PDB file of C-alpha atoms in Angstrom:
ATOM      1  CA  MET A   1      13.381  -9.356 -55.658  1.00 58.00           C
ATOM      2  CA  ILE A   2      16.831  -8.367 -53.958  1.00 62.00           C
ATOM      3  CA  ILE A   3      15.371  -4.807 -53.338  1.00 60.00           C
ATOM      4  CA  ASN A   4      12.202  -6.198 -51.910  1.00 60.00           C
ATOM      5  CA  ASN A   5      14.384  -8.414 -49.610  1.00 60.00           C
ATOM      6  CA  PHE A   6      16.577  -5.682 -48.733  1.00 55.00           C
ATOM      7  CA  ARG A   7      13.303  -3.524 -47.717  1.00 62.00           C
ATOM      8  CA  LYS A   8      12.291  -6.291 -45.499  1.00 60.00           C
ATOM      9  CA  PHE A   9      15.532  -6.422 -43.793  1.00 56.00           C
ATOM     10  CA  VAL A  10      15.643  -2.778 -43.277  1.00 54.00           C
ATOM     11  CA  CYS A  11      12.262  -3.077 -41.568  1.00 54.00           C
ATOM     12  CA  LEU A  12      13.030  -6.008 -39.425  1.00 52.00           C
ATOM     13  CA  ILE A  13      16.359  -4.163 -38.310  1.00 55.00           C
ATOM     14  CA  SER A  14      14.285  -0.899 -37.720  1.00 56.00           C
ATOM     15  CA  LEU A  15      11.950  -2.997 -35.718  1.00 52.00           C
ATOM     16  CA  LEU A  16      14.429  -4.383 -33.795  1.00 51.00           C
ATOM     17  CA  GLY A  17      16.042  -1.156 -33.100  1.00 53.00           C
ATOM     18  CA  ILE A  18      12.902   0.603 -31.878  1.00 51.00           C
ATOM     19  CA  CYS A  19      12.043  -2.469 -29.460  1.00 50.00           C
ATOM     20  CA  SER A  20      15.374  -2.361 -27.891  1.00 51.00           C
ATOM     21  CA  CYS A  21      15.389   1.237 -27.274  1.00 51.00           C
ATOM     22  CA  THR A  22      12.027   0.942 -24.821  1.00 55.00           C
ATOM     23  CA  GLN A  23      12.554   0.114 -21.256  1.00 65.00           C
ATOM     24  CA  GLN A  24      11.557  -3.070 -20.102  1.00 65.00           C
ATOM     25  CA  VAL A  25      10.148  -3.873 -16.705  1.00 59.00           C
ATOM     26  CA  THR A  26      11.458  -6.821 -14.804  1.00 55.00           C
ATOM     27  CA  ARG A  27       8.969  -9.155 -13.359  1.00 57.00           C
ATOM     28  CA  LEU A  28      10.459 -10.165  -9.616  1.00 51.00           C
ATOM     29  CA  PRO A  29      10.276 -13.865  -8.868  1.00 53.00           C
ATOM     30  CA  SER A  30       7.261 -14.629  -6.501  1.00 56.00           C
ATOM     31  CA  GLN A  31       7.958 -15.439  -2.983  1.00 55.00           C
ATOM     32  CA  PHE A  32       4.349 -16.133  -2.137  1.00 56.00           C
ATOM     33  CA  GLU A  33       1.928 -19.169  -2.004  1.00 59.00           C
ATOM     34  CA  SER A  34      -0.526 -19.752  -4.953  1.00 54.00           C
ATOM     35  CA  ARG A  35      -3.708 -18.487  -2.915  1.00 70.00           C
ATOM     36  CA  ASN A  36      -5.719 -15.577  -4.207  1.00 83.00           C
ATOM     37  CA  GLN A  37      -3.882 -12.344  -3.499  1.00 87.00           C
ATOM     38  CA  GLU A  38      -5.810  -8.825  -3.900  1.00 89.00           C
ATOM     39  CA  GLU A  39      -5.252  -5.194  -3.344  1.00 91.00           C
ATOM     40  CA  PRO A  40      -1.446  -4.975  -3.123  1.00 94.00           C
ATOM     41  CA  ALA A  41       0.016  -1.884  -1.224  1.00 95.00           C
ATOM     42  CA  LEU A  42       4.078  -1.405  -1.244  1.00 96.00           C
ATOM     43  CA  SER A  43       5.632   0.557   1.315  1.00 96.00           C
ATOM     44  CA  GLY A  44       7.752   3.664  -0.041  1.00 94.00           C
ATOM     45  CA  ASN A  45      10.830   1.876   0.452  1.00 95.00           C
ATOM     46  CA  GLY A  46       9.875  -0.870  -1.509  1.00 94.00           C
ATOM     47  CA  GLU A  47      10.563  -3.432   1.340  1.00 95.00           C
ATOM     48  CA  LYS A  48       7.229  -4.224   2.635  1.00 96.00           C
ATOM     49  CA  LEU A  49       4.073  -5.484   0.731  1.00 96.00           C
ATOM     50  CA  ALA A  50       0.581  -5.706   2.251  1.00 96.00           C
ATOM     51  CA  PHE A  51      -2.242  -7.522   0.420  1.00 95.00           C
ATOM     52  CA  ILE A  52      -5.642  -9.102   0.948  1.00 94.00           C
ATOM     53  CA  VAL A  53      -5.881 -13.092   1.124  1.00 93.00           C
ATOM     54  CA  ASP A  54      -8.411 -15.429   2.067  1.00 89.00           C
ATOM     55  CA  TYR A  55      -8.149 -16.315   5.845  1.00 83.00           C
ATOM     56  CA  GLN A  56     -10.629 -19.010   7.133  1.00 82.00           C
ATOM     57  CA  GLY A  57     -13.130 -17.659   4.642  1.00 84.00           C
ATOM     58  CA  ARG A  58     -12.583 -13.897   5.230  1.00 88.00           C
ATOM     59  CA  PRO A  59     -10.758 -11.404   3.563  1.00 92.00           C
ATOM     60  CA  SER A  60      -7.665 -10.666   5.767  1.00 92.00           C
ATOM     61  CA  VAL A  61      -4.565  -8.409   5.509  1.00 94.00           C
ATOM     62  CA  GLU A  62      -1.237 -10.008   5.347  1.00 94.00           C
ATOM     63  CA  LEU A  63       2.103  -8.177   5.413  1.00 95.00           C
ATOM     64  CA  ARG A  64       5.381  -9.455   3.982  1.00 95.00           C
ATOM     65  CA  ASP A  65       8.914  -8.591   4.221  1.00 95.00           C
ATOM     66  CA  LEU A  66      10.011  -8.701   0.451  1.00 94.00           C
ATOM     67  CA  ARG A  67      13.750  -9.165   1.658  1.00 92.00           C
ATOM     68  CA  ASN A  68      13.337 -12.611   3.112  1.00 92.00           C
ATOM     69  CA  GLY A  69       9.699 -13.303   2.026  1.00 89.00           C
ATOM     70  CA  ASN A  70       8.586 -13.741   5.983  1.00 92.00           C
ATOM     71  CA  VAL A  71       5.076 -12.941   6.918  1.00 93.00           C
ATOM     72  CA  LEU A  72       5.118 -10.120   9.497  1.00 94.00           C
ATOM     73  CA  PRO A  73       2.756 -10.103  12.649  1.00 91.00           C
ATOM     74  CA  LEU A  74       0.037  -7.654  12.966  1.00 92.00           C
ATOM     75  CA  ARG A  75      -1.158  -7.657  16.636  1.00 88.00           C
ATOM     76  CA  HIS A  76      -4.434  -5.797  16.277  1.00 83.00           C
ATOM     77  CA  LEU A  77      -5.588  -6.839  12.597  1.00 83.00           C
ATOM     78  CA  SER A  78      -6.102 -10.421  13.379  1.00 77.00           C
ATOM     79  CA  ARG A  79      -9.630  -9.765  14.266  1.00 78.00           C
ATOM     80  CA  ASN A  80     -12.491  -7.068  12.965  1.00 80.00           C
ATOM     81  CA  GLN A  81     -12.358  -9.023   9.391  1.00 84.00           C
ATOM     82  CA  PRO A  82     -13.161  -8.505   6.612  1.00 90.00           C
ATOM     83  CA  HIS A  83     -10.255  -6.135   5.871  1.00 92.00           C
ATOM     84  CA  SER A  84      -9.826  -4.199   2.637  1.00 93.00           C
ATOM     85  CA  SER A  85      -7.779  -1.433   1.202  1.00 94.00           C
ATOM     86  CA  PRO A  86      -4.581  -1.889   2.974  1.00 96.00           C
ATOM     87  CA  SER A  87      -1.951   1.039   2.939  1.00 97.00           C
ATOM     88  CA  LEU A  88       1.411   1.383   4.078  1.00 97.00           C
ATOM     89  CA  SER A  89       3.833   4.197   5.365  1.00 97.00           C
ATOM     90  CA  TRP A  90       7.370   4.752   4.029  1.00 96.00           C
ATOM     91  CA  ASN A  91       9.058   2.119   6.095  1.00 96.00           C
ATOM     92  CA  GLY A  92       5.948   0.090   6.743  1.00 96.00           C
ATOM     93  CA  ARG A  93       5.733   1.011  10.335  1.00 96.00           C
ATOM     94  CA  TYR A  94       2.255   1.864   9.944  1.00 97.00           C
ATOM     95  CA  ILE A  95      -0.496  -0.221   8.064  1.00 97.00           C
ATOM     96  CA  ALA A  96      -3.698   1.164   7.676  1.00 97.00           C
ATOM     97  CA  VAL A  97      -6.824  -0.973   6.612  1.00 97.00           C
ATOM     98  CA  ILE A  98     -10.662  -0.600   6.355  1.00 95.00           C
ATOM     99  CA  ALA A  99     -12.186  -3.431   9.076  1.00 93.00           C
ATOM    100  CA  GLN A 100     -15.302  -4.475  10.192  1.00 89.00           C
ATOM    101  CA  ARG A 101     -16.597  -4.497  13.857  1.00 85.00           C
ATOM    102  CA  GLY A 102     -20.255  -5.958  13.880  1.00 84.00           C
ATOM    103  CA  VAL A 103     -22.134  -4.167  11.167  1.00 83.00           C
ATOM    104  CA  LYS A 104     -19.933  -0.937  11.391  1.00 86.00           C
ATOM    105  CA  ARG A 105     -16.899  -0.437   9.111  1.00 89.00           C
ATOM    106  CA  LEU A 106     -13.947   1.519  10.486  1.00 91.00           C
ATOM    107  CA  VAL A 107     -10.316   2.417   9.904  1.00 95.00           C
ATOM    108  CA  ILE A 108      -7.593   1.012  11.910  1.00 95.00           C
ATOM    109  CA  ILE A 109      -4.057   1.987  11.856  1.00 96.00           C
ATOM    110  CA  GLU A 110      -1.605  -0.372  13.543  1.00 96.00           C
ATOM    111  CA  ASP A 111       1.806   1.081  14.539  1.00 96.00           C
ATOM    112  CA  ARG A 112       4.108  -1.973  14.211  1.00 95.00           C
ATOM    113  CA  LEU A 113       6.946  -0.288  16.170  1.00 94.00           C
ATOM    114  CA  THR A 114       5.011   0.411  19.425  1.00 93.00           C
ATOM    115  CA  GLY A 115       2.572  -2.147  18.971  1.00 91.00           C
ATOM    116  CA  ARG A 116      -0.395   0.343  19.337  1.00 94.00           C
ATOM    117  CA  SER A 117      -3.747   0.470  17.486  1.00 93.00           C
ATOM    118  CA  HIS A 118      -5.477   3.779  16.279  1.00 94.00           C
ATOM    119  CA  GLN A 119      -9.064   3.831  15.515  1.00 92.00           C
ATOM    120  CA  LEU A 120     -10.147   6.602  13.143  1.00 88.00           C
ATOM    121  CA  PRO A 121     -13.597   7.628  14.185  1.00 77.00           C
ATOM    122  CA  ILE A 122     -16.219   7.823  11.228  1.00 83.00           C
ATOM    123  CA  PRO A 123     -19.187   9.740  12.580  1.00 77.00           C
ATOM    124  CA  GLY A 124     -22.864   9.304  11.162  1.00 79.00           C
ATOM    125  CA  GLU A 125     -23.802   7.167   8.291  1.00 83.00           C
ATOM    126  CA  ARG A 126     -20.609   7.449   6.415  1.00 89.00           C
ATOM    127  CA  MET A 127     -19.097   4.146   5.120  1.00 92.00           C
ATOM    128  CA  PRO A 128     -15.535   4.013   4.369  1.00 95.00           C
ATOM    129  CA  VAL A 129     -14.595   2.387   0.980  1.00 95.00           C
ATOM    130  CA  ARG A 130     -10.837   2.909   0.192  1.00 96.00           C
ATOM    131  CA  LEU A 131      -8.042   4.620   1.932  1.00 96.00           C
ATOM    132  CA  SER A 132      -4.706   5.779   1.105  1.00 97.00           C
ATOM    133  CA  LEU A 133      -2.109   6.558   3.918  1.00 97.00           C
ATOM    134  CA  SER A 134       0.572   9.214   3.063  1.00 97.00           C
ATOM    135  CA  PRO A 135       4.210   7.718   3.178  1.00 96.00           C
ATOM    136  CA  ASP A 136       4.983   9.920   6.257  1.00 96.00           C
ATOM    137  CA  ALA A 137       1.717   8.705   7.784  1.00 96.00           C
ATOM    138  CA  SER A 138       0.950  12.181   8.567  1.00 97.00           C
ATOM    139  CA  GLN A 139      -2.459  12.115   6.291  1.00 97.00           C
ATOM    140  CA  LEU A 140      -5.109   9.706   5.542  1.00 97.00           C
ATOM    141  CA  ALA A 141      -7.274   9.964   2.410  1.00 97.00           C
ATOM    142  CA  LEU A 142     -10.522   8.202   2.692  1.00 96.00           C
ATOM    143  CA  GLN A 143     -13.107   7.390  -0.146  1.00 96.00           C
ATOM    144  CA  ILE A 144     -16.392   7.125   1.666  1.00 95.00           C
ATOM    145  CA  ILE A 145     -20.134   6.659   0.935  1.00 94.00           C
ATOM    146  CA  ASP A 146     -22.448   9.538   2.617  1.00 92.00           C
ATOM    147  CA  LYS A 147     -26.111   9.553   1.860  1.00 90.00           C
ATOM    148  CA  GLY A 148     -25.584   7.589  -1.626  1.00 91.00           C
ATOM    149  CA  LYS A 149     -22.623   9.878  -2.761  1.00 94.00           C
ATOM    150  CA  TRP A 150     -19.163   9.185  -3.051  1.00 95.00           C
ATOM    151  CA  ARG A 151     -16.542  11.525  -1.416  1.00 94.00           C
ATOM    152  CA  ILE A 152     -12.873  11.927  -0.511  1.00 95.00           C
ATOM    153  CA  GLU A 153     -12.079  13.034   3.165  1.00 93.00           C
ATOM    154  CA  LEU A 154      -8.701  14.013   4.300  1.00 95.00           C
ATOM    155  CA  PHE A 155      -7.599  13.253   7.857  1.00 94.00           C
ATOM    156  CA  ASP A 156      -4.905  15.138   9.606  1.00 95.00           C
ATOM    157  CA  LEU A 157      -2.794  12.511  11.639  1.00 96.00           C
ATOM    158  CA  ARG A 158      -0.053  14.762  12.938  1.00 95.00           C
ATOM    159  CA  GLY A 159       0.246  14.944  16.527  1.00 91.00           C
ATOM    160  CA  LYS A 160      -1.769  11.560  16.749  1.00 92.00           C
ATOM    161  CA  ILE A 161       1.204   9.312  15.414  1.00 93.00           C
ATOM    162  CA  GLU A 162       4.852   9.791  14.913  1.00 95.00           C
ATOM    163  CA  PRO A 163       6.019  10.381  11.293  1.00 95.00           C
ATOM    164  CA  ASP A 164       7.394   7.714   9.385  1.00 95.00           C
ATOM    165  CA  LEU A 165      10.218   9.118   7.621  1.00 91.00           C
ATOM    166  CA  PRO A 166      12.823   7.649   5.055  1.00 89.00           C
ATOM    167  CA  SER A 167      16.302   6.693   6.679  1.00 77.00           C
ATOM    168  CA  GLY A 168      18.468   9.740   7.169  1.00 52.00           C
ATOM    169  CA  THR A 169      15.523  12.140   6.883  1.00 52.00           C
ATOM    170  CA  GLU A 170      15.336  12.865  10.722  1.00 48.00           C
ATOM    171  CA  PHE A 171      18.751  14.221  10.733  1.00 39.00           C
ATOM    172  CA  PHE A 172      18.311  16.346   7.608  1.00 39.00           C
ATOM    173  CA  ASN A 173      15.088  17.966   8.864  1.00 44.00           C
ATOM    174  CA  ASN A 174      16.514  18.553  12.333  1.00 42.00           C
ATOM    175  CA  SER A 175      19.504  20.155  11.141  1.00 37.00           C
ATOM    176  CA  ARG A 176      17.504  22.578   8.725  1.00 41.00           C
ATOM    177  CA  ALA A 177      15.292  23.429  11.604  1.00 45.00           C
ATOM    178  CA  GLU A 178      18.539  24.631  13.610  1.00 42.00           C
ATOM    179  CA  ASN A 179      19.742  26.886  10.840  1.00 42.00           C
TER     180      ASN A 179
END
């Protein structure tokens, strides 16, 4: 009886030791309303969150500043709904979404710093389904449907939009180029 209880005690201590060695993920407190939210996209620096919400019966992108919970304005994305597949650059300067104008689905990238909108032309019958913007906004990966087949296409955005680099990276890159 004592040996049995001792074994149970040793098993319990071992289990507690194993559980305490695993890393735990902490859930952050929610700052958002309790409405439906889909397709989250987090900026590289973790300060901005884009997601899709129902706005007047249409899926629309919403952008939040996670430091204070404020909704950030989007000038060019308040129309051409429904929206899907949001993606953010490193600092959240650029937000890319798939939008709809009439029956045509298109890719829109909004530059929140300059207020400009960039539309990515998708020629032919190809339909965009999902996208991913690189952290520095130099490339865009786009999943499309083309004649019943699913494909991935990469688009080079260098020269069309300025890079969105982590703070301090501009100095580092410029000083390396001078040496």
